[in-house]
PDB file of C-alpha atoms in Angstrom:
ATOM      1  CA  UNK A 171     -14.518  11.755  20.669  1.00 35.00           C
ATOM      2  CA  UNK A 172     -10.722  12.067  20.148  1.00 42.00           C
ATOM      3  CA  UNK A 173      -9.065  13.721  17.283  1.00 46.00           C
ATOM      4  CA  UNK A 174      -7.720  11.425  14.717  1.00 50.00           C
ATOM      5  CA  UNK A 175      -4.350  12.411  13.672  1.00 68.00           C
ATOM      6  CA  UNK A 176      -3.970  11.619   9.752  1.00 84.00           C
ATOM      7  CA  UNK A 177      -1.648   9.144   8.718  1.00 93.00           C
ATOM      8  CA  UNK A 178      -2.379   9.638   5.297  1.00 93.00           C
ATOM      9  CA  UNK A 179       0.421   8.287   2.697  1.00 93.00           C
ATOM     10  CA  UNK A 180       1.963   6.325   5.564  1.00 95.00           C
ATOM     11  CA  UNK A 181       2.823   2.894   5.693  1.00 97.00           C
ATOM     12  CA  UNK A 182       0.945   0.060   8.416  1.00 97.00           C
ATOM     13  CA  UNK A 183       3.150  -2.715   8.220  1.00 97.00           C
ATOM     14  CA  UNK A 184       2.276  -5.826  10.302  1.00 96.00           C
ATOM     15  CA  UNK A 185       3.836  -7.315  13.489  1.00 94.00           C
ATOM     16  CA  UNK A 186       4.430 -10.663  13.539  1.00 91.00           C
ATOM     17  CA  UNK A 187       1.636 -11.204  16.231  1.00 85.00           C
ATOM     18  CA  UNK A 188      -1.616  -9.535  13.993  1.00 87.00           C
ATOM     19  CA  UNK A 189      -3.275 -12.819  13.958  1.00 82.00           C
ATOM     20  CA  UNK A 190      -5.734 -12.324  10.552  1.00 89.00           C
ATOM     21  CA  UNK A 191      -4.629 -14.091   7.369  1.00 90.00           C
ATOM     22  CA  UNK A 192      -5.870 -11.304   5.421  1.00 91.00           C
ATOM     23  CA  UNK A 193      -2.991  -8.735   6.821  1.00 95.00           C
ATOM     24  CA  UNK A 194       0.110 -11.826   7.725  1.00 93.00           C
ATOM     25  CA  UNK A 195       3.573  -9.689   6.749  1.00 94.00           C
ATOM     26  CA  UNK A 196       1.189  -6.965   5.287  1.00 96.00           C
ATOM     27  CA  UNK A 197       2.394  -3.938   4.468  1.00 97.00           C
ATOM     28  CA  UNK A 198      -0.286  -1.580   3.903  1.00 98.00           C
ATOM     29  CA  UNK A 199      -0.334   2.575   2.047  1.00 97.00           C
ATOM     30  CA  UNK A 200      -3.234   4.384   3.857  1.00 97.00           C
ATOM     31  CA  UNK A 201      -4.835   6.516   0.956  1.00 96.00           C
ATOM     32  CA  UNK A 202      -7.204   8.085   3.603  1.00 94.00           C
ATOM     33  CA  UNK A 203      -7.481   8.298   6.976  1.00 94.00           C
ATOM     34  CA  UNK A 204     -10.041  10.398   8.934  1.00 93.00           C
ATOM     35  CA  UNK A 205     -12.363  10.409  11.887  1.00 92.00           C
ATOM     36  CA  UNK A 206     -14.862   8.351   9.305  1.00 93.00           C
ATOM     37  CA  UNK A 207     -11.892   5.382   9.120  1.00 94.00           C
ATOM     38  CA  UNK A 208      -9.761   4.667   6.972  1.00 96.00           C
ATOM     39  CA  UNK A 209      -8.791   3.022   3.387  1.00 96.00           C
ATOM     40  CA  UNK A 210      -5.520   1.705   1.991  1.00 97.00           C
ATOM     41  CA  UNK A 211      -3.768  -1.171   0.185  1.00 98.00           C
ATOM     42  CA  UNK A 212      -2.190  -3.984   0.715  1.00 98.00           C
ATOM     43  CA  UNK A 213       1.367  -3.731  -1.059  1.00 97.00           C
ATOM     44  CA  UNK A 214       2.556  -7.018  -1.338  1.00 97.00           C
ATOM     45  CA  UNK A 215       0.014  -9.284  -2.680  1.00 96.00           C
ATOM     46  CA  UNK A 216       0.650 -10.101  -5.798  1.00 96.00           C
ATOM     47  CA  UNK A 217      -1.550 -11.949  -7.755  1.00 96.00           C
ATOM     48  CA  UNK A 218      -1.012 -14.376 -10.847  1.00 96.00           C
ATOM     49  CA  UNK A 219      -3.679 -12.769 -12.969  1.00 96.00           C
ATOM     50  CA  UNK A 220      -2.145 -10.094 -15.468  1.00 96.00           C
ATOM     51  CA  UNK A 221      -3.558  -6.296 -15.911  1.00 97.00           C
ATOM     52  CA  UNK A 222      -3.872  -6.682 -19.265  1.00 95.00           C
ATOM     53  CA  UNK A 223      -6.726  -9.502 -18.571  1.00 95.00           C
ATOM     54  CA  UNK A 224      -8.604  -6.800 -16.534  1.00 93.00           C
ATOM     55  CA  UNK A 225      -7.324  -3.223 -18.054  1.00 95.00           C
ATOM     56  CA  UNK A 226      -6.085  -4.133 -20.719  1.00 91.00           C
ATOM     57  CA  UNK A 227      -4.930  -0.270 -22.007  1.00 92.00           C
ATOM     58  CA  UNK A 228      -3.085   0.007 -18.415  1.00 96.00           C
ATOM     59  CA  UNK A 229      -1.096  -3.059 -18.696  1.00 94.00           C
ATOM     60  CA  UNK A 230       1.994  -1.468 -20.741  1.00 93.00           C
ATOM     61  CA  UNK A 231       2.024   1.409 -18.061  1.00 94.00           C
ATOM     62  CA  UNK A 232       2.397  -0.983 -15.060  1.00 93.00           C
ATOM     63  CA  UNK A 233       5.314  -1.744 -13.847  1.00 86.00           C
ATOM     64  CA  UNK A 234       7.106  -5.232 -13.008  1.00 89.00           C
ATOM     65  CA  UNK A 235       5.512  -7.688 -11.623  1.00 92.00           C
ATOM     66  CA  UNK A 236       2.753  -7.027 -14.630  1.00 92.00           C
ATOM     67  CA  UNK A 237       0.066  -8.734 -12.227  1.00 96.00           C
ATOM     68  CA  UNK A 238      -3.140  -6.882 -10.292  1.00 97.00           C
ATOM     69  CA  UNK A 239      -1.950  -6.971  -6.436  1.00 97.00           C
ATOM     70  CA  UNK A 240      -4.723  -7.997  -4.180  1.00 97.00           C
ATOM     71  CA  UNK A 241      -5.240  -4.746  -2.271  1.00 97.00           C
ATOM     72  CA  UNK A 242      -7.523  -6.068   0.521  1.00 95.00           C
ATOM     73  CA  UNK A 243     -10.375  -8.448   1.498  1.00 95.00           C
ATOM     74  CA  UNK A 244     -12.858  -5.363   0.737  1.00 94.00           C
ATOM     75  CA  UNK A 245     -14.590  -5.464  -2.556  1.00 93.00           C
ATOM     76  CA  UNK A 246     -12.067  -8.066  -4.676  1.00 91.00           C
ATOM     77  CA  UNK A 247     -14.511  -7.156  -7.678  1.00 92.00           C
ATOM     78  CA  UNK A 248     -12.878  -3.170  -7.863  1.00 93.00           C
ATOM     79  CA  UNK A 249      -9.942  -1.824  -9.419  1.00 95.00           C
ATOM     80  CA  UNK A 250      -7.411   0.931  -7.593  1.00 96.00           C
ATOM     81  CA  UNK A 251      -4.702   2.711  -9.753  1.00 96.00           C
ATOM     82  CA  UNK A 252      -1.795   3.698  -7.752  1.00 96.00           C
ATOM     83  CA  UNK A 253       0.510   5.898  -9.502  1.00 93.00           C
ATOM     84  CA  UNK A 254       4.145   7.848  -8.527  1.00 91.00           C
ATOM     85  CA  UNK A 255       4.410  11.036 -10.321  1.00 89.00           C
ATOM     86  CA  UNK A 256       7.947  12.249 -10.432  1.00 85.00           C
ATOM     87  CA  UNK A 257       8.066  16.038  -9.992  1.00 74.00           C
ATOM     88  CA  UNK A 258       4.169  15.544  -7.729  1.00 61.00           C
ATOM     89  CA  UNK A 259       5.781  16.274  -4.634  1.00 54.00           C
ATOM     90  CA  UNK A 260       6.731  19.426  -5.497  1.00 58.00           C
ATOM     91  CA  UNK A 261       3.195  20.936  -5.999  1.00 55.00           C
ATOM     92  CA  UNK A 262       3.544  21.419  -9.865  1.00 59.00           C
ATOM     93  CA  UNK A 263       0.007  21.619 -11.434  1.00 68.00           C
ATOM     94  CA  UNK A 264      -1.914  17.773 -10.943  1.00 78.00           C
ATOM     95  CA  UNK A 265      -1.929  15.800 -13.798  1.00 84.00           C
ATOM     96  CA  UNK A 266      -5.718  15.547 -15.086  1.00 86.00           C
ATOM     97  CA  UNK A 267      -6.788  11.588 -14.099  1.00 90.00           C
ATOM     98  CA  UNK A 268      -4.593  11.372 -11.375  1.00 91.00           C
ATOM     99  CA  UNK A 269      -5.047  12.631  -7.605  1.00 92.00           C
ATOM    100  CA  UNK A 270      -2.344  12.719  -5.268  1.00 91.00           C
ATOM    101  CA  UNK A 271      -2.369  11.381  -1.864  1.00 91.00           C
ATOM    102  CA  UNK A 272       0.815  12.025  -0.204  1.00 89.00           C
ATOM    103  CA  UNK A 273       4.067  13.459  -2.033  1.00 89.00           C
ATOM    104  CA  UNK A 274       4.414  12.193  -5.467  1.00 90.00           C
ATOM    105  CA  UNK A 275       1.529   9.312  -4.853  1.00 92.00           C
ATOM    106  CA  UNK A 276      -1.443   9.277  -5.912  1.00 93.00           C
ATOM    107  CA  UNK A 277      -4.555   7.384  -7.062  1.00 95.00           C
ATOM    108  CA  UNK A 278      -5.368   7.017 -11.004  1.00 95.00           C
ATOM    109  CA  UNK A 279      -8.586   7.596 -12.405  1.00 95.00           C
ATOM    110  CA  UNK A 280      -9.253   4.230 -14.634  1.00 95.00           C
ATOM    111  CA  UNK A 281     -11.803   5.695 -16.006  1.00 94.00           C
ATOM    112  CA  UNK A 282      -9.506   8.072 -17.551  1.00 92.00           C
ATOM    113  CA  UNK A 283      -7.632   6.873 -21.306  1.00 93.00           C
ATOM    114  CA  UNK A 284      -4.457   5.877 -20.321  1.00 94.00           C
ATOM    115  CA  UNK A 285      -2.279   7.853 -22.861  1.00 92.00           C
ATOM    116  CA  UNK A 286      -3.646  11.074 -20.857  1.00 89.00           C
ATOM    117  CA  UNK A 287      -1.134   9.816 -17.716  1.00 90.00           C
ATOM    118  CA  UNK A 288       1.192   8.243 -19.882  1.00 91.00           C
ATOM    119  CA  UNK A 289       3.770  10.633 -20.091  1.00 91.00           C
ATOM    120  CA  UNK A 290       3.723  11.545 -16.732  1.00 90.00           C
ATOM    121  CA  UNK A 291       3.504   7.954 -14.817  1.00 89.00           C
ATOM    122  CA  UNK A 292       7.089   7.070 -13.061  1.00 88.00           C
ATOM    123  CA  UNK A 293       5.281   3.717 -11.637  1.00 90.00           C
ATOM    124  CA  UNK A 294       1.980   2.263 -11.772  1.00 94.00           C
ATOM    125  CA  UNK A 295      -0.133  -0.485  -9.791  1.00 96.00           C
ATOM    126  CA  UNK A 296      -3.386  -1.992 -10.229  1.00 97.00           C
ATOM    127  CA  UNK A 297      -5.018  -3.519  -6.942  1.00 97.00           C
ATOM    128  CA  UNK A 298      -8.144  -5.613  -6.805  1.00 97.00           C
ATOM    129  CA  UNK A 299      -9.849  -4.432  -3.916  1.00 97.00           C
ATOM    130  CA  UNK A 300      -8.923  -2.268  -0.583  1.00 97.00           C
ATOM    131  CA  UNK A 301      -8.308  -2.357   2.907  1.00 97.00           C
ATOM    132  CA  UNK A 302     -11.032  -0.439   5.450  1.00 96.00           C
ATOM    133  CA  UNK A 303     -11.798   0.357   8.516  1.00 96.00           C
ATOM    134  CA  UNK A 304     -14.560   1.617  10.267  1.00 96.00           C
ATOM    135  CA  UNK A 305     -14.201   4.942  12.815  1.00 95.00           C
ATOM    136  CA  UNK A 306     -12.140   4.184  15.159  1.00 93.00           C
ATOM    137  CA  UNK A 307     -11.228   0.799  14.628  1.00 95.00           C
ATOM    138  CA  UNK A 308      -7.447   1.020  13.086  1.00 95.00           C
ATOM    139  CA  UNK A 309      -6.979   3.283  15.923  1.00 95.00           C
ATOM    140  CA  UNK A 310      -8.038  -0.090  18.257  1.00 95.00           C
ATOM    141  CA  UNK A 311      -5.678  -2.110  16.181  1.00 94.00           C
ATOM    142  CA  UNK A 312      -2.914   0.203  16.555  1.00 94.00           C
ATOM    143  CA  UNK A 313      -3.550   0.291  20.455  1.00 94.00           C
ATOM    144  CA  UNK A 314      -3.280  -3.740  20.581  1.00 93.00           C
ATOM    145  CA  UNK A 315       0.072  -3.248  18.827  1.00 92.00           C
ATOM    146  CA  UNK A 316      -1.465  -4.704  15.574  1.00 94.00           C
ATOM    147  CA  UNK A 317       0.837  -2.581  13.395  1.00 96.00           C
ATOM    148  CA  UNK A 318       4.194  -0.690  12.792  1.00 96.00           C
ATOM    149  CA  UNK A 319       2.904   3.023  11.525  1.00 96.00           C
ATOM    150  CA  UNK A 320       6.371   4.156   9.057  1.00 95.00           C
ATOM    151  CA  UNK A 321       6.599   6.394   6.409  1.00 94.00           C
ATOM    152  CA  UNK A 322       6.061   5.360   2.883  1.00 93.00           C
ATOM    153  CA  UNK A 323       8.725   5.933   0.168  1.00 90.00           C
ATOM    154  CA  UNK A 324       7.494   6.088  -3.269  1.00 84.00           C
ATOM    155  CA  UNK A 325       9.500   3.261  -4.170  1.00 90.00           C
ATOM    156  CA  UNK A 326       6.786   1.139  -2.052  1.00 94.00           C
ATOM    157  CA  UNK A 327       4.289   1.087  -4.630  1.00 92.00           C
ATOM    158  CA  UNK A 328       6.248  -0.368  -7.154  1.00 90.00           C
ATOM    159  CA  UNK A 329       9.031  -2.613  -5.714  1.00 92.00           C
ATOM    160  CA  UNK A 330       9.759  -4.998  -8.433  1.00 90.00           C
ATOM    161  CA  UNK A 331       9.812  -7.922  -5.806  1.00 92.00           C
ATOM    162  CA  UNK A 332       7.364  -7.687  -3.517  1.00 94.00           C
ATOM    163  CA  UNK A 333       7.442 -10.320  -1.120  1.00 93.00           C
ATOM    164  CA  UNK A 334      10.712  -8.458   0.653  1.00 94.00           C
ATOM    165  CA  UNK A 335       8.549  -5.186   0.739  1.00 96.00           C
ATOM    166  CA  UNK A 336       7.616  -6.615   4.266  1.00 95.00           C
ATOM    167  CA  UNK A 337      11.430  -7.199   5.644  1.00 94.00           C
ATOM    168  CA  UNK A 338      12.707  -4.257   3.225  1.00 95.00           C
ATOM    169  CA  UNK A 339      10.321  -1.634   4.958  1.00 95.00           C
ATOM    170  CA  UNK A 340      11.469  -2.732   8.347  1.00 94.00           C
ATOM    171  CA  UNK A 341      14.978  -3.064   7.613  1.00 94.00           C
ATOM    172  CA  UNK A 342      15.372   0.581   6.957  1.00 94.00           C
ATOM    173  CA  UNK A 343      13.880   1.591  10.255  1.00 92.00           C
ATOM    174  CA  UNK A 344      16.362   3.654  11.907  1.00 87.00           C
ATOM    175  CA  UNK A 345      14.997   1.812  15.553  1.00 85.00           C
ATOM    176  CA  UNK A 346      14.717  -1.255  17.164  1.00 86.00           C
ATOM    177  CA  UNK A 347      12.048  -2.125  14.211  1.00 83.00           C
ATOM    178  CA  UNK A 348      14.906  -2.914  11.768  1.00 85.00           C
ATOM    179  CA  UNK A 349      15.655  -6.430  14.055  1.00 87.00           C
ATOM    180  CA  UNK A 350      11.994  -7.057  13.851  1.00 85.00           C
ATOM    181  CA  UNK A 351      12.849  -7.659   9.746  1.00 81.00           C
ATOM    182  CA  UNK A 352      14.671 -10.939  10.965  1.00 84.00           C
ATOM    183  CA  UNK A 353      11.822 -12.346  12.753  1.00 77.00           C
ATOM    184  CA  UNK A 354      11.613 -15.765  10.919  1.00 73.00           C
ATOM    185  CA  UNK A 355       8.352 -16.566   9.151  1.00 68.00           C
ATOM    186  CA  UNK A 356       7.338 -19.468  11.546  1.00 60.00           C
ATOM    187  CA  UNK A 357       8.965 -19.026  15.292  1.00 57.00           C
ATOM    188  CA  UNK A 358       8.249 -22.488  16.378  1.00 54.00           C
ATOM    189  CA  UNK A 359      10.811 -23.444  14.047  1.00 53.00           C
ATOM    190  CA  UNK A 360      13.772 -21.918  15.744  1.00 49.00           C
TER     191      UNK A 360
END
């Protein structure tokens, strides 16, 4: 078996070929990624329903759009915090509730009362369900040329418009990926 390299608090963000519905101008923050598979969410899904009608004590902490993002087709029916932590990335002590992932992002215990992050949150999402794959399988997807792998900016998680995250991400490639961000949404149009 090869070693997986961990792209961990990176950003997949998808080509204009990946073909599933679920992952169309997807631009998805790996919160784990090991030789088991790996687990992140979809960024820029918003949803209509508000966090106060799920989590009600989170929804003053969450940033705008005040909606639950749809974080992946994997299990709709649970909750994800996503939280920036200004000051996270430099290794002060972890805030109790919250556990980083990569820099100053990190996932949110819910379980947690909310005025225990409060002080500390710089931006907070709620997602309704998760991305996965298996071992070995988003390494297959990235060998069909499924997805762009870029780093993530902690500005990603809570970009108050959303549906540009996909053209904004690729925009500030410094590469030949920043033209891909003008690919028009249906081709057979042109």
């Amino acid at each position: 078996m090869t070693e997986v390299s961990s792209l961990t608090g990176r950003l997949l963000v998808a080509t204009p070929a990946l073909a599933d519905p679920n992952f169309d101008r997807a631009v998805v923050l790996l919160l784990d990624h090991d030789e088991e598979g790996s687990l992140g969410v979809v960024l820029n899904r918003p949803t209509p329903v508000g966090v106060g009608d799920i989590l009600e004590g989170w929804a003053e902490l969450t940033g705008e759009p005040g909606v639950v993002f749809q974080g992946g087709p994997v299990s709709l029916d649970s909750a994800l915090g996503i939280a920036v932590v200004p000051g996270g990335a430099n290794g002060e002590g972890t805030p109790l509730g919250w556990r980083r992932v990569h820099g100053a992002i990190g996932l949110v215990d819910l379980e947690a009362p909310p005025e225990l992050l409060a002080p500390v949150l710089g931006s907070l999402r709620i997602f309704a369900g998760y991305a996965g794959w298996g071992p070995g399988q988003l390494e297959d997807e990235l060998a069909e040329g499924a997805w762009y792998v870029v780093e993530s900016e902690p500005g990603d998680v809570s970009s108050p418009v959303p549906e540009r995250l996909w053209r904004e991400v690729l925009r500030r490639q410094r590469s030949e990926l920043a033209m891909v961000a003008t690919y028009p949404d249906d081709p057979s149009l042109n």
